[in-house]
PDB file of C-alpha atoms in Angstrom:
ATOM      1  CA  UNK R 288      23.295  23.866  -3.979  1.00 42.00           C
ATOM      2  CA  UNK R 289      24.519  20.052  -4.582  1.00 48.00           C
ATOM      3  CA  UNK R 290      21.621  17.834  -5.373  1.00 52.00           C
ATOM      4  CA  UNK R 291      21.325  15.542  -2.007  1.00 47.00           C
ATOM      5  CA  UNK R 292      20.161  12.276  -2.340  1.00 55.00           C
ATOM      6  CA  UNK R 293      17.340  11.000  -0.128  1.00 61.00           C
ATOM      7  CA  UNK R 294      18.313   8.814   2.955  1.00 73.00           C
ATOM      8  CA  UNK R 295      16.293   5.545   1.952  1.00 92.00           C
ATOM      9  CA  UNK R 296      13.054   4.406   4.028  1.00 95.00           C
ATOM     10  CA  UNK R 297      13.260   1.398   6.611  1.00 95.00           C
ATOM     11  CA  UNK R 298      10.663   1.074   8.899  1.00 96.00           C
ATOM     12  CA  UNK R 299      11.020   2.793  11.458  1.00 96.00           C
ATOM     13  CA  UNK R 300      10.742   6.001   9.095  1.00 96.00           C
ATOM     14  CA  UNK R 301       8.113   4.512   7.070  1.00 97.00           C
ATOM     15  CA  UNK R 302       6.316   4.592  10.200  1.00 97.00           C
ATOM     16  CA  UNK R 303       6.481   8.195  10.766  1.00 96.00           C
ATOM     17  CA  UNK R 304       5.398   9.183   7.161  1.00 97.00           C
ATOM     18  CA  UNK R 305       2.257   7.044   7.693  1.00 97.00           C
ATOM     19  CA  UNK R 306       1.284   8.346  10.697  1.00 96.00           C
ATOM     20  CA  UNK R 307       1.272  11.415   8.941  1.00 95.00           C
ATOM     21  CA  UNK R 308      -0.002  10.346   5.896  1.00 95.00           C
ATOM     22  CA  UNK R 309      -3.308   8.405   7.807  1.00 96.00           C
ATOM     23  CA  UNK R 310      -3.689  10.019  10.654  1.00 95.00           C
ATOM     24  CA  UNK R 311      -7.091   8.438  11.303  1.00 96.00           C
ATOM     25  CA  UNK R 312      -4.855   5.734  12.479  1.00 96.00           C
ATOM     26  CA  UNK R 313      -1.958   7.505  14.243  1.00 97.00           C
ATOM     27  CA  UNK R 314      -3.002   5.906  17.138  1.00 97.00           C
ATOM     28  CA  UNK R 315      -2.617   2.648  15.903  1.00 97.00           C
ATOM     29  CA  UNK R 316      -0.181   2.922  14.226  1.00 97.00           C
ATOM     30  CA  UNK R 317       1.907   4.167  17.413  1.00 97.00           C
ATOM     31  CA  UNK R 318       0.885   1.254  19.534  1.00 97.00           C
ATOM     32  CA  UNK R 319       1.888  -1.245  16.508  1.00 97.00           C
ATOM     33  CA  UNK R 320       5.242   0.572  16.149  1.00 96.00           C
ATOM     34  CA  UNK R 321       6.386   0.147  19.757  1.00 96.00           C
ATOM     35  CA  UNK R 322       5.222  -3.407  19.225  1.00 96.00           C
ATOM     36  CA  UNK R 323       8.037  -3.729  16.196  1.00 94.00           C
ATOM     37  CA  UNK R 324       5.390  -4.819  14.009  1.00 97.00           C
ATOM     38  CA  UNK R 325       5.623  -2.936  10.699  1.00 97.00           C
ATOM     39  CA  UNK R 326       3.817  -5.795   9.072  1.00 97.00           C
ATOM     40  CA  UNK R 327       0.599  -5.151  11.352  1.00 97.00           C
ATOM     41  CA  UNK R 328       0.776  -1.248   9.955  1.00 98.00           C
ATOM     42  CA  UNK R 329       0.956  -2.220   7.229  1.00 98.00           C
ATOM     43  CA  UNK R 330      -2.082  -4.103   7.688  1.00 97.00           C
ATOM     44  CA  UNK R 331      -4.012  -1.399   9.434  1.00 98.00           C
ATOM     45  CA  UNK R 332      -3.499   0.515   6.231  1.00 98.00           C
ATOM     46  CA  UNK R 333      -4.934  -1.650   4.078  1.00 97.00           C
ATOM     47  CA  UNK R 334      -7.967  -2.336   6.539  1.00 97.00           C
ATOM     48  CA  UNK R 335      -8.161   1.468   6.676  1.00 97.00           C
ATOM     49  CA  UNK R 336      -8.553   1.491   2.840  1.00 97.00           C
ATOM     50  CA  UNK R 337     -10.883  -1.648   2.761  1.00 95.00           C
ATOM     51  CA  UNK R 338     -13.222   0.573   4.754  1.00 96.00           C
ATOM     52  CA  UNK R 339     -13.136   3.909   2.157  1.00 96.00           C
ATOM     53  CA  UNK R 340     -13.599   1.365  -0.475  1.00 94.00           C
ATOM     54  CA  UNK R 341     -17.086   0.582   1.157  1.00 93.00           C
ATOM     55  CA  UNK R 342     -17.390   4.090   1.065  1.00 94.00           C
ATOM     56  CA  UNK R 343     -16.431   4.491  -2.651  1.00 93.00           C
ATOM     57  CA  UNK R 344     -14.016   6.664  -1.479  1.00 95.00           C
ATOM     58  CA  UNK R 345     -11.787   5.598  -4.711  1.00 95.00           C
ATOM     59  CA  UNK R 346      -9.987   9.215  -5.029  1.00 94.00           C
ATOM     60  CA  UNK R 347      -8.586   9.153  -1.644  1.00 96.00           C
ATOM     61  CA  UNK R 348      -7.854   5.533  -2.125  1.00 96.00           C
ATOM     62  CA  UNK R 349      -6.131   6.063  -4.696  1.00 95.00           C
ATOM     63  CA  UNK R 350      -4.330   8.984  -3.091  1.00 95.00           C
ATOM     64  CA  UNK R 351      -3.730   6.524  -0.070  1.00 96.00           C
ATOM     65  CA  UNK R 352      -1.657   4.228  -2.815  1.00 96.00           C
ATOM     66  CA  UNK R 353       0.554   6.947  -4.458  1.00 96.00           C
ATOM     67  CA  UNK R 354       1.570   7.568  -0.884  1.00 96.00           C
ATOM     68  CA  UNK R 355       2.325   4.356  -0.765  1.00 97.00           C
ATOM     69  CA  UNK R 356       4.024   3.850  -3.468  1.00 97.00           C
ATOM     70  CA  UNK R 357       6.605   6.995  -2.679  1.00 96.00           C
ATOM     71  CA  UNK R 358       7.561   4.952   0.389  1.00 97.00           C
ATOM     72  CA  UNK R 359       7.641   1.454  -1.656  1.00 97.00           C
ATOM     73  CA  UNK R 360      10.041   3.627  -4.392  1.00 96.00           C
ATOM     74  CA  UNK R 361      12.397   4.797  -1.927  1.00 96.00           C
ATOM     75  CA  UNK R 362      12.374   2.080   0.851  1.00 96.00           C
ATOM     76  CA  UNK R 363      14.660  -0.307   2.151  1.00 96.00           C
ATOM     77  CA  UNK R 364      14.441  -4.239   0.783  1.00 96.00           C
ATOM     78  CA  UNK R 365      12.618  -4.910   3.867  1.00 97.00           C
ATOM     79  CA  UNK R 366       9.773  -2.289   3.744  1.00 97.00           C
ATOM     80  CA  UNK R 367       9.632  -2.863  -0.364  1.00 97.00           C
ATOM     81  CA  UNK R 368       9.212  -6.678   0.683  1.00 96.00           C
ATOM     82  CA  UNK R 369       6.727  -6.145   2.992  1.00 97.00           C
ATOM     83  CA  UNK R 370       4.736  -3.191   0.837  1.00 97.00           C
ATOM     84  CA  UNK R 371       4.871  -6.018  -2.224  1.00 96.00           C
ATOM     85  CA  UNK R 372       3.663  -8.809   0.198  1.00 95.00           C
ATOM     86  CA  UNK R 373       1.233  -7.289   2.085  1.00 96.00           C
ATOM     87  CA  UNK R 374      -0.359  -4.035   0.405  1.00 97.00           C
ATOM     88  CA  UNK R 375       0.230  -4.969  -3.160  1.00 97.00           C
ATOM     89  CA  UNK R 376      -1.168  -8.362  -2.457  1.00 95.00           C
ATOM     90  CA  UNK R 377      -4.502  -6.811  -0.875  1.00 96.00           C
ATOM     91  CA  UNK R 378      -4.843  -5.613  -3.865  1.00 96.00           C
ATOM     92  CA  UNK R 379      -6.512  -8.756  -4.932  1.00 93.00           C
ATOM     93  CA  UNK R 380      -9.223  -8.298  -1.968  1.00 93.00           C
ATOM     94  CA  UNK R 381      -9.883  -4.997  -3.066  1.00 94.00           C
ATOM     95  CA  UNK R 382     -11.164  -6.249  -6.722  1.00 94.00           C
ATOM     96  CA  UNK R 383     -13.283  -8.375  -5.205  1.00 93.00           C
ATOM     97  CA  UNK R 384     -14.539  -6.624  -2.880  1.00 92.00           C
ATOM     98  CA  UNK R 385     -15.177  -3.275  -5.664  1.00 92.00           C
ATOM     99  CA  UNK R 386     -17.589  -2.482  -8.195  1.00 93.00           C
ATOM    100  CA  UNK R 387     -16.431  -3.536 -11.338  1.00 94.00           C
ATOM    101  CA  UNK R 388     -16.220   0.858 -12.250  1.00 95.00           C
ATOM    102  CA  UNK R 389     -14.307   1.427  -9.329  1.00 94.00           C
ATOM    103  CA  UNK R 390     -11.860  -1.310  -9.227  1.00 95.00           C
ATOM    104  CA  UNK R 391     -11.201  -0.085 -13.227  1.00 95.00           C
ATOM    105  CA  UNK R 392     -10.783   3.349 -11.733  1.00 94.00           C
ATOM    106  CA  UNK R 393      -8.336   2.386  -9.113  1.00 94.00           C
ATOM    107  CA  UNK R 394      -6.188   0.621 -11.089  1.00 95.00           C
ATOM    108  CA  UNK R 395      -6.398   3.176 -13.829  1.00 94.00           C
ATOM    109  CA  UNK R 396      -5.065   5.251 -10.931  1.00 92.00           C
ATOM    110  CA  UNK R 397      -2.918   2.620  -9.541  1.00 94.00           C
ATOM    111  CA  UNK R 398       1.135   3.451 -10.275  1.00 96.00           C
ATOM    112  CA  UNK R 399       2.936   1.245 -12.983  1.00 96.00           C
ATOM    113  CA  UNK R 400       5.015   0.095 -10.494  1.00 95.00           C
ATOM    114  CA  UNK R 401       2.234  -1.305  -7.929  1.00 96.00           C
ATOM    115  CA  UNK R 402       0.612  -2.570 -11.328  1.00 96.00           C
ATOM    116  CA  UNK R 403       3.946  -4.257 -12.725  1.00 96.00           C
ATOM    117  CA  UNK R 404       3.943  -6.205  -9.394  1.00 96.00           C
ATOM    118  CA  UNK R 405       0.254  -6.663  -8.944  1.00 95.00           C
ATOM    119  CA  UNK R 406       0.110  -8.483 -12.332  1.00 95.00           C
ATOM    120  CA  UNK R 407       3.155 -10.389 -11.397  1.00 95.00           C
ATOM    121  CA  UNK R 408       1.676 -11.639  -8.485  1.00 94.00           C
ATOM    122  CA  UNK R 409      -1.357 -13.045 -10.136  1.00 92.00           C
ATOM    123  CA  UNK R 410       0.799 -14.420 -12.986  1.00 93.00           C
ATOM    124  CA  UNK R 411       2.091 -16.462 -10.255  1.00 90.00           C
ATOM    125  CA  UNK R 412      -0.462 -17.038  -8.086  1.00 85.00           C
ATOM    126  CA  UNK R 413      -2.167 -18.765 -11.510  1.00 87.00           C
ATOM    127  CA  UNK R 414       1.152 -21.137 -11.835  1.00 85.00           C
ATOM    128  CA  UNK R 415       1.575 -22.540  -7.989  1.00 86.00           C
ATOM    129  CA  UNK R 416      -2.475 -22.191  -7.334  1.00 83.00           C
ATOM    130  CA  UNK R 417      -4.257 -22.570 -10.179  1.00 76.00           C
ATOM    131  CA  UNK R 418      -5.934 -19.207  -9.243  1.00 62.00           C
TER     132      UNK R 418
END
């Protein structure tokens, strides 16, 4: 059997894997999908998350972000675009918003890819923002 390669993710099939993936928000996520806005599930996402992290939920969390990142590794520009400028930005948020343990855990957990751009991000955030 030949090895076939993977038909890459836009949005309207990153959709589908995270209804499956959170499906909490399957509901949601439906009515933002017929609404073309892949930004605002992308968004419901990270609120989702924002609420296990006040749950110190961080294994599912982290979970949550592997899943992620499988999408962001074989996506389209656009959905890599918008998982780099929405979810990987939240990411941000979510340190502040941690204990200091958890936040360590999380981005212990966190994949080198998500962490490449994460630190990239706040390289540059520093430069234009003084942040």
């Amino acid at each position: 059997m030949k090895n076939v390669k993977m038909q890459t993710i836009n949005q309207k099939i990153a959709i589908e894997y995270l209804k499956f993936f959170y499906p909490p928000l399957r509901y949601e996520i439906t009515q933002l999908s017929v609404q073309d806005n892949f930004a605002g599930v992308i968004q419901a996402t990270i609120n989702y998350l924002k609420d296990l992290l006040l749950e110190s939920k961080i294994n599912i969390i982290a979970h949550h972000i592997k899943l992620m990142d499988w999408i962001y590794r074989n996506g389209n520009s656009y959905v890599r675009d918008m998982i780099e400028n929405l979810f990987v930005r939240s990411f941000e948020s979510f340190k502040k918003h941690a204990r200091l343990e958890h936040w360590k855990l999380l981005y212990q957990y966190m994949p080198v890819s998500f962490q490449v751009i994460y630190n990239d991000q706040r390289k540059q955030d520093k430069i234009f923002f003084g942040k």
